[in-house]
PDB file of C-alpha atoms in Angstrom:
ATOM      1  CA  UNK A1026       0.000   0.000   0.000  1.00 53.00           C
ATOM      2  CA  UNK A1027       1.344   3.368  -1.218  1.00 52.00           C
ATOM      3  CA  UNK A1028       1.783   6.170   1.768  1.00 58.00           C
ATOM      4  CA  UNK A1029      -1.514   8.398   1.373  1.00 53.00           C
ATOM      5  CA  UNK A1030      -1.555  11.771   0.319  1.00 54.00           C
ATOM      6  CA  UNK A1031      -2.450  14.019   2.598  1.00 75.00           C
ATOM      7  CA  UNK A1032      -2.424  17.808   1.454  1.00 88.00           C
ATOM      8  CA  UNK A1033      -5.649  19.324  -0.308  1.00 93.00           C
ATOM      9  CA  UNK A1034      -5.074  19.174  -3.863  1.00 93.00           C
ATOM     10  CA  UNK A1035      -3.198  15.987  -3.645  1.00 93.00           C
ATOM     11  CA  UNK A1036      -4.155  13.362  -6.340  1.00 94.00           C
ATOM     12  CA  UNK A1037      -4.091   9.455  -5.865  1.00 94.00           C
ATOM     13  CA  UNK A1038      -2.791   7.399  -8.531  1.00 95.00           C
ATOM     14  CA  UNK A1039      -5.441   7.422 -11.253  1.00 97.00           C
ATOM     15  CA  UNK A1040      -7.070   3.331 -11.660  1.00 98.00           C
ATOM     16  CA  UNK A1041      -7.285   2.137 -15.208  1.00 98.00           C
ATOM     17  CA  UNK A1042      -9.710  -0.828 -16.015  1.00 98.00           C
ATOM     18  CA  UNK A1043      -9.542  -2.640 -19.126  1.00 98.00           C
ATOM     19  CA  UNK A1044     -12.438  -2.686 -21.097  1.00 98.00           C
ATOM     20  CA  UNK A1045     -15.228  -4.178 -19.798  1.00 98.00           C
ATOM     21  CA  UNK A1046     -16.359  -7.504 -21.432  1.00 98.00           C
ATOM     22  CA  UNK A1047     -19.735  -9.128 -21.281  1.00 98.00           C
ATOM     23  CA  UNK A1048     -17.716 -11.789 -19.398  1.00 98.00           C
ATOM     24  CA  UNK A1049     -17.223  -9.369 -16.028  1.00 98.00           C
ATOM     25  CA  UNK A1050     -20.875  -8.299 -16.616  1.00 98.00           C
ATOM     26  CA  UNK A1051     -22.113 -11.857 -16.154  1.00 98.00           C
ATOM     27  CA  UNK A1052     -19.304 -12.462 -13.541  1.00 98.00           C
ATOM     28  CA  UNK A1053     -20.391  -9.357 -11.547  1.00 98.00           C
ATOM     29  CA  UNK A1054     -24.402 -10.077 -11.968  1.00 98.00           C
ATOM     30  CA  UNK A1055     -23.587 -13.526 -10.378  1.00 98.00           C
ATOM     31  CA  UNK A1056     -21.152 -12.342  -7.478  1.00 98.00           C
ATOM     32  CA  UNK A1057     -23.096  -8.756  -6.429  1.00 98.00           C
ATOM     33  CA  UNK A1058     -26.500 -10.598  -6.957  1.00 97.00           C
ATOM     34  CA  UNK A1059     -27.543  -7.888  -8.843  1.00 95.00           C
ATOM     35  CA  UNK A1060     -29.854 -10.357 -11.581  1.00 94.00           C
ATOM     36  CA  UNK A1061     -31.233  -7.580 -13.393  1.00 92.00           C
ATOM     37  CA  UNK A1062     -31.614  -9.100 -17.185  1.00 94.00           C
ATOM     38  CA  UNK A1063     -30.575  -5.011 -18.298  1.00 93.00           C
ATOM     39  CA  UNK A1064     -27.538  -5.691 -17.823  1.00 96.00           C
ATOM     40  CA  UNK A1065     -26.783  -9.632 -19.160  1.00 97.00           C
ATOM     41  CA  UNK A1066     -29.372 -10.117 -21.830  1.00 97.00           C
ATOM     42  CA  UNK A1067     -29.287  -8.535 -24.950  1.00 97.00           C
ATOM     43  CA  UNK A1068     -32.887  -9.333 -25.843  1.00 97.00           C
ATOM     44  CA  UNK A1069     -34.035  -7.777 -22.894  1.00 94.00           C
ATOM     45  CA  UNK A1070     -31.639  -4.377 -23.122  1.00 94.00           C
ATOM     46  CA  UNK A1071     -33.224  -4.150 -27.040  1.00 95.00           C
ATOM     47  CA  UNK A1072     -36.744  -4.386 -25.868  1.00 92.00           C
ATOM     48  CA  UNK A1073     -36.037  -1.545 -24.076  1.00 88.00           C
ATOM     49  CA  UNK A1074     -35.124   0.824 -26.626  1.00 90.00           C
ATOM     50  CA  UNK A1075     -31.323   0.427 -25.851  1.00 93.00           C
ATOM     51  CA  UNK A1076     -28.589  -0.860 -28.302  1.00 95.00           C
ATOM     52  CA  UNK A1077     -26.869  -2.912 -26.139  1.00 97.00           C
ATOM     53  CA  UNK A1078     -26.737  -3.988 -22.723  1.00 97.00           C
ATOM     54  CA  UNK A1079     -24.604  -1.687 -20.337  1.00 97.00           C
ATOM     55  CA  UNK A1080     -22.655  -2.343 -16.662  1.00 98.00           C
ATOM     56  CA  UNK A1081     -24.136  -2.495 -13.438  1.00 97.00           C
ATOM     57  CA  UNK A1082     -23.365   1.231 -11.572  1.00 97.00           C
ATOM     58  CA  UNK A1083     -22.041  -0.832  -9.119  1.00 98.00           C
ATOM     59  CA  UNK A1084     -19.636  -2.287 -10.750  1.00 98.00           C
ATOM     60  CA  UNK A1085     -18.032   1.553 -11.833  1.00 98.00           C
ATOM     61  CA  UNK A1086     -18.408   2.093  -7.655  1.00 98.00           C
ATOM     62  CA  UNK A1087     -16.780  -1.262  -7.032  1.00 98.00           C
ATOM     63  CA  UNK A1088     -14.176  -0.130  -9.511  1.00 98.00           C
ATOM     64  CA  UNK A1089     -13.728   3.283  -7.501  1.00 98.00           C
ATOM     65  CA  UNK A1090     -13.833   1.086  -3.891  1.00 98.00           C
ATOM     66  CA  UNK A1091     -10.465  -0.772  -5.389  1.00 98.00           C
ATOM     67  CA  UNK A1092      -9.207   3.141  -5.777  1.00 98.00           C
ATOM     68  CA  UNK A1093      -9.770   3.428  -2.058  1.00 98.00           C
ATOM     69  CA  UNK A1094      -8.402   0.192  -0.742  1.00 98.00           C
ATOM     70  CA  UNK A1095      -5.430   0.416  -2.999  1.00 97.00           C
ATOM     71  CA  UNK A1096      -4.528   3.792  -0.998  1.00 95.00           C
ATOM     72  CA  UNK A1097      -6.142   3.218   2.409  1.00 96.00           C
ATOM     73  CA  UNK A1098      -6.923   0.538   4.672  1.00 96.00           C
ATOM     74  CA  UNK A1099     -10.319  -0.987   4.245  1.00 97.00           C
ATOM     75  CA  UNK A1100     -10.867  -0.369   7.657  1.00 97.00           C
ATOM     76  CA  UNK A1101     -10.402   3.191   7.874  1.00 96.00           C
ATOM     77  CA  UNK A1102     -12.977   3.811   5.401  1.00 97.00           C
ATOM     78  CA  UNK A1103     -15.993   5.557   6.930  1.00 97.00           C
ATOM     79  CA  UNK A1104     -18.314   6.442   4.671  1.00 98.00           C
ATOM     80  CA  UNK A1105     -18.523   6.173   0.644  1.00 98.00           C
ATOM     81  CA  UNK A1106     -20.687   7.825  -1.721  1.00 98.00           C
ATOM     82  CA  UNK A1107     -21.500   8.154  -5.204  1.00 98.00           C
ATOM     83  CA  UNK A1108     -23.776   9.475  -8.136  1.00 98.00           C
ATOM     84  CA  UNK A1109     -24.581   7.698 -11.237  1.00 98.00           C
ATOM     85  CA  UNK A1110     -24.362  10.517 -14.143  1.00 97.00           C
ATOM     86  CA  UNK A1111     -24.215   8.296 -17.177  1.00 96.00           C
ATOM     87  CA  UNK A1112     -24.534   4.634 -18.346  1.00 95.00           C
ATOM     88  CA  UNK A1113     -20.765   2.703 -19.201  1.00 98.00           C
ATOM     89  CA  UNK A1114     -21.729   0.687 -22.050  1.00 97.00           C
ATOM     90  CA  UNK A1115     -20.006  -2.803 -22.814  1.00 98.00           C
ATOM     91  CA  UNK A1116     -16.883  -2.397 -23.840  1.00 98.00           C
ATOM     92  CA  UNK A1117     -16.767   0.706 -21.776  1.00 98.00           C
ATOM     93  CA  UNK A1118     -13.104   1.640 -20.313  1.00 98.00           C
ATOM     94  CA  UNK A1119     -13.693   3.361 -17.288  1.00 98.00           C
ATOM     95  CA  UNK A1120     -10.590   5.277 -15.638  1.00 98.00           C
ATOM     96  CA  UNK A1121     -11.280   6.322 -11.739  1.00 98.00           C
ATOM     97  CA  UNK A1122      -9.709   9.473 -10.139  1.00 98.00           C
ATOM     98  CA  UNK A1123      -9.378  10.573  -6.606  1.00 97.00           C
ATOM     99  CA  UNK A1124      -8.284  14.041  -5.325  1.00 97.00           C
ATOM    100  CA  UNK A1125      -8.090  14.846  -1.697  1.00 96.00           C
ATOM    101  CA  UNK A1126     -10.527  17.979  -0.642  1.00 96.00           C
ATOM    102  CA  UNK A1127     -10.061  18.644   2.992  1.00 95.00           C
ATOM    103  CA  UNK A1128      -7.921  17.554   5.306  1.00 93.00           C
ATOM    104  CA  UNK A1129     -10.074  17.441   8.716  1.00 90.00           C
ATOM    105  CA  UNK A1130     -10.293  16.741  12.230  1.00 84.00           C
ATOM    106  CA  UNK A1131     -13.731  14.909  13.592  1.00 75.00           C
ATOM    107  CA  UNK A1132     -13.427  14.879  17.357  1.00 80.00           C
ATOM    108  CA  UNK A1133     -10.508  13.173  17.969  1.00 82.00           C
ATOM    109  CA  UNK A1134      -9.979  11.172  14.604  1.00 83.00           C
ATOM    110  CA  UNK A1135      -8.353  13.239  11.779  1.00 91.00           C
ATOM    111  CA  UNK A1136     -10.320  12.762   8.246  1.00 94.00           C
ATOM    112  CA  UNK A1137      -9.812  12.973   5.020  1.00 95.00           C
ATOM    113  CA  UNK A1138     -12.336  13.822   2.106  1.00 96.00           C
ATOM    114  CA  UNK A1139     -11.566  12.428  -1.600  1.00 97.00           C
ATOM    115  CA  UNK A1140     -13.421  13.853  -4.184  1.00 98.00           C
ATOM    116  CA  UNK A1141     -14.235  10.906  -6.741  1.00 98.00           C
ATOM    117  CA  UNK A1142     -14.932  10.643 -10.208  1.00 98.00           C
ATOM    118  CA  UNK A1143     -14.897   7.881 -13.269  1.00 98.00           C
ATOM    119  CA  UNK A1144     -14.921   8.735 -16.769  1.00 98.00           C
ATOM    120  CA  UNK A1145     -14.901   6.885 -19.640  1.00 98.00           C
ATOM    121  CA  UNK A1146     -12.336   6.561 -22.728  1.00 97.00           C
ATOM    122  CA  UNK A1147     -13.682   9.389 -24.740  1.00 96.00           C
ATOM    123  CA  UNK A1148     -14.143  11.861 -21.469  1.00 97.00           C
ATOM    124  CA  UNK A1149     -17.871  10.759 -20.569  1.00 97.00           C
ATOM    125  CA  UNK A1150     -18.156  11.596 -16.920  1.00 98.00           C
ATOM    126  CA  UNK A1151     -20.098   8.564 -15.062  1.00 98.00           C
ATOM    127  CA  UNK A1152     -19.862   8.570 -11.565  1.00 98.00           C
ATOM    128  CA  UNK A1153     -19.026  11.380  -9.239  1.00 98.00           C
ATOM    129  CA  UNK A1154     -18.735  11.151  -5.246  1.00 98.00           C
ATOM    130  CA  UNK A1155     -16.592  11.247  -2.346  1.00 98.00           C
ATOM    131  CA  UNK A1156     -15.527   9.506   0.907  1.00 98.00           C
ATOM    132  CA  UNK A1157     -14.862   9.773   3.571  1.00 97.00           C
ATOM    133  CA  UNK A1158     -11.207   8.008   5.004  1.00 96.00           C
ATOM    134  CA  UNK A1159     -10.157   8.008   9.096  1.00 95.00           C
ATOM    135  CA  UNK A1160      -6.223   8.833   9.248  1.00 89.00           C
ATOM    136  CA  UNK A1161      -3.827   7.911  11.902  1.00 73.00           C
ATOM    137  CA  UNK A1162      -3.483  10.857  14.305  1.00 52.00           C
ATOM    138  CA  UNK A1163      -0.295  13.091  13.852  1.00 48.00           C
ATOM    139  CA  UNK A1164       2.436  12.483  16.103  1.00 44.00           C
ATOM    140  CA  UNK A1165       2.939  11.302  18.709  1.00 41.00           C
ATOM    141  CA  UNK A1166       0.884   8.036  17.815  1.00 41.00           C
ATOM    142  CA  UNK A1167      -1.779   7.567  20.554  1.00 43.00           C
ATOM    143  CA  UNK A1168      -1.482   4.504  22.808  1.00 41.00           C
ATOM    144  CA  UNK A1169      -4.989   2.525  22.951  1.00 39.00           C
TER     145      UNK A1169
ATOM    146  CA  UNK B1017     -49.207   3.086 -12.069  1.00 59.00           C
ATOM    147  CA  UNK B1018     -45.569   3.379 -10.746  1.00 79.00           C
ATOM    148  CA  UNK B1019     -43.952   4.763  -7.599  1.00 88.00           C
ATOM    149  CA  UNK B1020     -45.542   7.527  -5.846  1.00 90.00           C
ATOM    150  CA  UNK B1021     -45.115   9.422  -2.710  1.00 94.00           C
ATOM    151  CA  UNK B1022     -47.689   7.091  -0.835  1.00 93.00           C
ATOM    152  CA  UNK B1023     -44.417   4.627  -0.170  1.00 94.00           C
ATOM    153  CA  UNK B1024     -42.853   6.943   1.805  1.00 96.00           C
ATOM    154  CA  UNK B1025     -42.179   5.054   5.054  1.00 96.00           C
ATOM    155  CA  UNK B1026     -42.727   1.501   3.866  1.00 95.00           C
ATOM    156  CA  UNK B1027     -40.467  -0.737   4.846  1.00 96.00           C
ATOM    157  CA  UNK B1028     -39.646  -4.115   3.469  1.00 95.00           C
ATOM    158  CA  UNK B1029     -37.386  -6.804   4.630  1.00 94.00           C
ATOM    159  CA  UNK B1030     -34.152  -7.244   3.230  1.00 96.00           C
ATOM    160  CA  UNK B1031     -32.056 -10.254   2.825  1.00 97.00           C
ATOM    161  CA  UNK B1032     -30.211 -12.695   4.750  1.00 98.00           C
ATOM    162  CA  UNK B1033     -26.547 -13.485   3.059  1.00 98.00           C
ATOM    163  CA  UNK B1034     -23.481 -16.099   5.031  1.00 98.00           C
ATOM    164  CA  UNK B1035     -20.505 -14.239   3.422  1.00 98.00           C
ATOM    165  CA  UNK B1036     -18.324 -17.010   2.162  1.00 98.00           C
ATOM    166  CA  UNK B1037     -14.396 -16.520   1.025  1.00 98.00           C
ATOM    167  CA  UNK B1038     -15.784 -18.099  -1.691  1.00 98.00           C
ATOM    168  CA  UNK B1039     -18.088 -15.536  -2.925  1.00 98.00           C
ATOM    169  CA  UNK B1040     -15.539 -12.803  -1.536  1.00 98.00           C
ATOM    170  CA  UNK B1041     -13.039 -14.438  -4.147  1.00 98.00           C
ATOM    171  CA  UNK B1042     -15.702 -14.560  -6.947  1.00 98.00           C
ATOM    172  CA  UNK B1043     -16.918 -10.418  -6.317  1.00 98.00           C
ATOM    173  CA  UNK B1044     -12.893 -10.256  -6.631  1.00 98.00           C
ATOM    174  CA  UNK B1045     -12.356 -11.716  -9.972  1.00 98.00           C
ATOM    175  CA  UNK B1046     -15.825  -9.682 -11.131  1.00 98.00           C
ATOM    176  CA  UNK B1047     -14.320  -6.264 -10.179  1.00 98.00           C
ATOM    177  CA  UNK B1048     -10.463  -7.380 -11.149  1.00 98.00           C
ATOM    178  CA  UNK B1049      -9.201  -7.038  -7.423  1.00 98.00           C
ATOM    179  CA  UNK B1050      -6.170  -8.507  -7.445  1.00 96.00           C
ATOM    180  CA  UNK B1051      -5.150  -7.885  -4.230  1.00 98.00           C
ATOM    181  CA  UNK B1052      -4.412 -10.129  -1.647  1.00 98.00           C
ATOM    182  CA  UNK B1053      -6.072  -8.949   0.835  1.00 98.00           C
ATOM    183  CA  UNK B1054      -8.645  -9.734  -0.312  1.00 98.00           C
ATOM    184  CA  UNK B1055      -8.653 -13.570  -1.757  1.00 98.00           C
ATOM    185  CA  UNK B1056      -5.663 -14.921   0.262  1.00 98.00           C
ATOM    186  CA  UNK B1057      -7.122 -15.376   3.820  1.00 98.00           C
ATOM    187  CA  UNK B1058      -3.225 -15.762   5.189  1.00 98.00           C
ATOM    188  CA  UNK B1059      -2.483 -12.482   3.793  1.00 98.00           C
ATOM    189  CA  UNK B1060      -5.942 -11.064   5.717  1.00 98.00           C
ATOM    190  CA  UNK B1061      -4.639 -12.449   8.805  1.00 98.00           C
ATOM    191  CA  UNK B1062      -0.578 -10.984   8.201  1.00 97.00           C
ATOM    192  CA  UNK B1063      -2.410  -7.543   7.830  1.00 96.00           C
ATOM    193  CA  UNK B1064      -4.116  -7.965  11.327  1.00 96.00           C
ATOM    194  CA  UNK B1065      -7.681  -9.481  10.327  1.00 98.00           C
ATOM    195  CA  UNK B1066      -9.472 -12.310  11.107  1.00 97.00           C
ATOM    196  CA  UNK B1067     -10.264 -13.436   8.018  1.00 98.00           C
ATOM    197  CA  UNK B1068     -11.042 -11.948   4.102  1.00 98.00           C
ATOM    198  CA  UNK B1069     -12.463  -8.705   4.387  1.00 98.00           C
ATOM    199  CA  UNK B1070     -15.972  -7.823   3.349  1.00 98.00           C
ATOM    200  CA  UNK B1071     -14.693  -4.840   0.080  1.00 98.00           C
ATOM    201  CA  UNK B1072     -16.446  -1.640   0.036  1.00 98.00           C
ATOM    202  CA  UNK B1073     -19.299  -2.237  -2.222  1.00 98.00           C
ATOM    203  CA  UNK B1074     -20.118  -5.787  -1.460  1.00 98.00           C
ATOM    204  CA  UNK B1075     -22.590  -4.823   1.518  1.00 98.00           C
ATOM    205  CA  UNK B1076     -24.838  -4.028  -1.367  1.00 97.00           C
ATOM    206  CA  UNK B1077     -25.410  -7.861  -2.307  1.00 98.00           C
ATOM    207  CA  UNK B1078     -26.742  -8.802   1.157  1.00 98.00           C
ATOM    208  CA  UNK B1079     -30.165  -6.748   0.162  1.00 97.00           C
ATOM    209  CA  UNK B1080     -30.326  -8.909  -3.207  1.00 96.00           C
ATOM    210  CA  UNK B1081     -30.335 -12.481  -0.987  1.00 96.00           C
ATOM    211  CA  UNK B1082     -33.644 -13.373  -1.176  1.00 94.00           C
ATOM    212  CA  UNK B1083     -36.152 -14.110  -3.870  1.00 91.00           C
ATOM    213  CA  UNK B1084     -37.460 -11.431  -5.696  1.00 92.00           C
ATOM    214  CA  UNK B1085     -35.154  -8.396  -4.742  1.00 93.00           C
ATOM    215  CA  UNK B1086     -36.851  -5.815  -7.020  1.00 92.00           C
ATOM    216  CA  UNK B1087     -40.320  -7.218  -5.824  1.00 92.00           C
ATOM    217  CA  UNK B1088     -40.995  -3.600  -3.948  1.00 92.00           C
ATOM    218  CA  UNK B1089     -40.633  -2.174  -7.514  1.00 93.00           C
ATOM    219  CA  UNK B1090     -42.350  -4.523  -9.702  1.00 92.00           C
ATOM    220  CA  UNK B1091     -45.089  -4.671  -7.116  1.00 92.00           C
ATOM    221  CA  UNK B1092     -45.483  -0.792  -7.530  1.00 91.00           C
ATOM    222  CA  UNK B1093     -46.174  -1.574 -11.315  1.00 91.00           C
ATOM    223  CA  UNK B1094     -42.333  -0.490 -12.023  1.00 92.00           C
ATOM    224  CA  UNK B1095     -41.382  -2.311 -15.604  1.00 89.00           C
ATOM    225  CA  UNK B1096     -37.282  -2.983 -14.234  1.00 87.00           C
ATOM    226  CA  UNK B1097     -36.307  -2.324 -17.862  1.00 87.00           C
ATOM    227  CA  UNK B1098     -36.627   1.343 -16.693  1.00 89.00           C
ATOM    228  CA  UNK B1099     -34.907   0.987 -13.367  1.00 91.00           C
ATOM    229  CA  UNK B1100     -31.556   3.070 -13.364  1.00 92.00           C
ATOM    230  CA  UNK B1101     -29.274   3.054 -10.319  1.00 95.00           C
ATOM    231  CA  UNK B1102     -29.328   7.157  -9.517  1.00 97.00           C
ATOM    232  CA  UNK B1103     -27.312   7.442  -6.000  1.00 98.00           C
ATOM    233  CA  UNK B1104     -25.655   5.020  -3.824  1.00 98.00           C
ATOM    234  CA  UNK B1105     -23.838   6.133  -0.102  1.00 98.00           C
ATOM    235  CA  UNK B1106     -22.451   3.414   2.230  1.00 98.00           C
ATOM    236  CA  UNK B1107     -21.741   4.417   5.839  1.00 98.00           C
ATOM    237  CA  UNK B1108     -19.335   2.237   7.847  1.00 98.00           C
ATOM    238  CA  UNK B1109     -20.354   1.600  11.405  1.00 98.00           C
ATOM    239  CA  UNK B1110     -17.472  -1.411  11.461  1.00 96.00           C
ATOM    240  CA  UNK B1111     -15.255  -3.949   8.580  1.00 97.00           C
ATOM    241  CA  UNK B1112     -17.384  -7.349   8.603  1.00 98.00           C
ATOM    242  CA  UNK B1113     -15.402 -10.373   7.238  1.00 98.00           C
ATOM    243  CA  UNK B1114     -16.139 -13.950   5.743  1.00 98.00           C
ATOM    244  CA  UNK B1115     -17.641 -16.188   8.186  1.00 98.00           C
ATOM    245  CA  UNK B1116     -20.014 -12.617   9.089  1.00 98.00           C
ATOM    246  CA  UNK B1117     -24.065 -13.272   8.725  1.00 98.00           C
ATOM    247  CA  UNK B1118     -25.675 -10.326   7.531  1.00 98.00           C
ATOM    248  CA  UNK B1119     -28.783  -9.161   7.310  1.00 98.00           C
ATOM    249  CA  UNK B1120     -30.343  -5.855   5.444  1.00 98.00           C
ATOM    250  CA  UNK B1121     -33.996  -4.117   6.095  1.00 97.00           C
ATOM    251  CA  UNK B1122     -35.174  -1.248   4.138  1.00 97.00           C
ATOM    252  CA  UNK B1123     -37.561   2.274   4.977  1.00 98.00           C
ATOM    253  CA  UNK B1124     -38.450   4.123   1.748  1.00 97.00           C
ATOM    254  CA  UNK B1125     -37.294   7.277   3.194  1.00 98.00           C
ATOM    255  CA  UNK B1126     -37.987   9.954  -0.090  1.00 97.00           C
ATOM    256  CA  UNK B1127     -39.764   9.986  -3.426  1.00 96.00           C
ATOM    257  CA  UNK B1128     -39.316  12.345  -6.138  1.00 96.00           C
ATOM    258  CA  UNK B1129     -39.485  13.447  -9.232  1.00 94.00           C
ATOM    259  CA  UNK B1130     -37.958  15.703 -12.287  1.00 91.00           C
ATOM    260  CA  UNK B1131     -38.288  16.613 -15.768  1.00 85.00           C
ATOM    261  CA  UNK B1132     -41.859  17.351 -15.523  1.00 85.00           C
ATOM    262  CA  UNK B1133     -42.702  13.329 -14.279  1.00 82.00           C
ATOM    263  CA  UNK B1134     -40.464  11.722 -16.892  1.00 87.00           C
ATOM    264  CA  UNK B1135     -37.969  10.480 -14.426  1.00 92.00           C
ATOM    265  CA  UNK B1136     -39.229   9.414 -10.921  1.00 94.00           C
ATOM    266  CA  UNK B1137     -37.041   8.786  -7.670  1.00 96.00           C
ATOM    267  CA  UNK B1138     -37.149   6.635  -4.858  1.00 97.00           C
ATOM    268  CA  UNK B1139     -34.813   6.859  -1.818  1.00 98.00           C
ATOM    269  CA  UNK B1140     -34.554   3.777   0.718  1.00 97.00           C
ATOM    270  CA  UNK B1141     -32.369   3.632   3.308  1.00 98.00           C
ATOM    271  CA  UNK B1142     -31.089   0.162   4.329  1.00 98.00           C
ATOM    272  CA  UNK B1143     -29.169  -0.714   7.318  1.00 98.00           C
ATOM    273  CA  UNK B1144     -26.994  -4.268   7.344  1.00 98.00           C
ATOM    274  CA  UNK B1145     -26.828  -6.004  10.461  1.00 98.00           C
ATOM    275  CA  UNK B1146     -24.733  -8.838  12.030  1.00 98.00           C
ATOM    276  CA  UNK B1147     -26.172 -12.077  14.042  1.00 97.00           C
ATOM    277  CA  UNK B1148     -26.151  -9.642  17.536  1.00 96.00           C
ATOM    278  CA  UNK B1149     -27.987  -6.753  15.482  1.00 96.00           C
ATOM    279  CA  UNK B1150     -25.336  -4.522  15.727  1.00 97.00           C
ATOM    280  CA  UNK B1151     -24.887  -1.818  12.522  1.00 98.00           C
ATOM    281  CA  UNK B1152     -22.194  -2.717  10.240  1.00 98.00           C
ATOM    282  CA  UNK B1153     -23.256  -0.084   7.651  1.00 98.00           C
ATOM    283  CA  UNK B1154     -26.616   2.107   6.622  1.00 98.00           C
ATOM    284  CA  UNK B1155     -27.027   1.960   2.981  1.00 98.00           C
ATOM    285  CA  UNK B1156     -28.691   4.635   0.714  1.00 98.00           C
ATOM    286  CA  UNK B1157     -29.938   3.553  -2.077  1.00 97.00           C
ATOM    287  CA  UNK B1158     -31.539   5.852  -4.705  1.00 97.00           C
ATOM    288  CA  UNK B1159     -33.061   4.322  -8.034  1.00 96.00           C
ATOM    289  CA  UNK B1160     -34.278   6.299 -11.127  1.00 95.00           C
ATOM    290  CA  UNK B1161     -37.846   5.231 -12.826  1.00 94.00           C
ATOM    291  CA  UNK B1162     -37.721   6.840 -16.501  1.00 87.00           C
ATOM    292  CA  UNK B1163     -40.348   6.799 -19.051  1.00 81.00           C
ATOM    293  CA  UNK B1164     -39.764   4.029 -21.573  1.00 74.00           C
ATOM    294  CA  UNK B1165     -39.929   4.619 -25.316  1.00 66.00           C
ATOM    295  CA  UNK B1166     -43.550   3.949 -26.383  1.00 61.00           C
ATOM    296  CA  UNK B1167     -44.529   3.812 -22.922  1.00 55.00           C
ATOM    297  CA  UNK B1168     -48.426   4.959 -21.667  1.00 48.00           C
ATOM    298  CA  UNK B1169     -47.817   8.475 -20.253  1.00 42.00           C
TER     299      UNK B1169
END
């Protein structure tokens, strides 16, 4: 695990995904337990108007949870939220971003907010959110 | 007929999931986590848990254990082919790992809508539970209704 940035302004190390096959989608419906047909069936997805079937917005949030535990400790996570702004198609290649906003101190836990975002290959914006991460307090380390 | 502001306040029971390494390692290779951490249970312990560690996101799949998880929607007259995922917020109360029972319960908590009807919103918060009924996150979940091509006004 890479040492957290801490200073406003600071950016973590962007998360690339490969593009994302109709294999994951059916991997992902199976292990979230998210069944909807939307996003597995092509029948269904065209009787709906749509072209082709698109990813689960949990899946771009899962993608964007990896962000966080690649940086911070799961367990220091304390809260995590997002907004779905557009679909990721199949075949979609979604990079996520994080940039610290505040630096803060919550009684006597020191927090950090990370602004969040995913966009896609050609610049499509689909996620944006934040969370919320619990830091070690500065020197000298408190005994527990 | 669809959602409307008369389910504000109904709540519905959630689902009941065992979280199994097993299905920890499969949510893994669906989200290409490649971490350690989280699939190699010897790894979880050298890092100072107790066993695989329940990721961000995956609280979410305890509220699909149980039958008919969209059943409050289709119920409602909701066609799911127009269900879009709008918001999502997770608050942490604790980390649960594999071997954890969880349990999720829902309270419709808003409904809402914009452009004029076309898209519809409904806002349920969930809490997830272990076996002593202690928090181990509040979910907020917030889906989208639109109007589907062709669709009866």
């Amino acid at each position: 695990m890479s040492a957290p940035p801490l200073e406003p302004g600071s950016r973590v190390a962007d998360l690339e995904i490969p593009p994302i096959s109709r294999t994951i989608l059916a991997l992902f419906a199976g292990a979230s337990g998210d069944h909807n047909p939307i996003h597995i069936d092509l029948d269904v997805a065209r009787s709906a108007g749509l072209s082709d079937v698109f990813a689960h917005g949990m899946l771009s949030m899962a993608y964007l949870g990896r962000l966080l535990t690649d940086n911070f400790p799961v367990q220091q996570i304390r809260s995590f939220s997002v907004r779905f702004t557009a679909i990721t198609p199949v075949h979609g290649e979604p990079t996520c971003r994080g940039v610290v906003r505040a630096v803060d101190r919550v009684g006597d836990e020191s927090t950090i907010a990370l602004d969040l975002g995913v966009v896609l290959a050609d610049g499509t914006p689909t996620v944006s959110g934040e969370a919320v991460i619990s830091v070690e307090a500065p020197e000298p380390r408190r005994q527990r | 007929m669809g959602i409307d502001t008369s389910m504000i306040g109904r709540t519905r029971p959630g689902g009941t999931l065992l979280v199994t390494r097993s299905r920890l390692r499969h949510f893994a290779k669906a989200t290409g986590q490649t971490d350690p951490l989280f699939v190699d249970v010897e790894t979880a312990r050298r890092q100072g848990h107790r066993d695989l560690p329940v990721p961000p996101t995956f609280y979410f799949a305890v509220d699909f254990e149980m039958p008919d998880p969209f059943a409050y929607l289709t119920e409602a007259g909701v066609d799911l082919r127009a269900v879009l995922h709008a918001e999502q917020r997770f608050v942490y109360h604790r980390t649960a790992y594999a071997g954890d029972e969880l349990t999720s319960s829902s309270v419709v908590t808003d409904v809402f809508e914009k452009k004029g009807g076309e898209l519809r919103f409904l806002v349920s918060q969930t809490p997830v539970v272990d076996v002593v009924g202690h928090t181990v996150v509040v979910m907020h979940h917030t889906v989208a209704v639109r109007t589907l091509p062709g669709a009866a006004a």
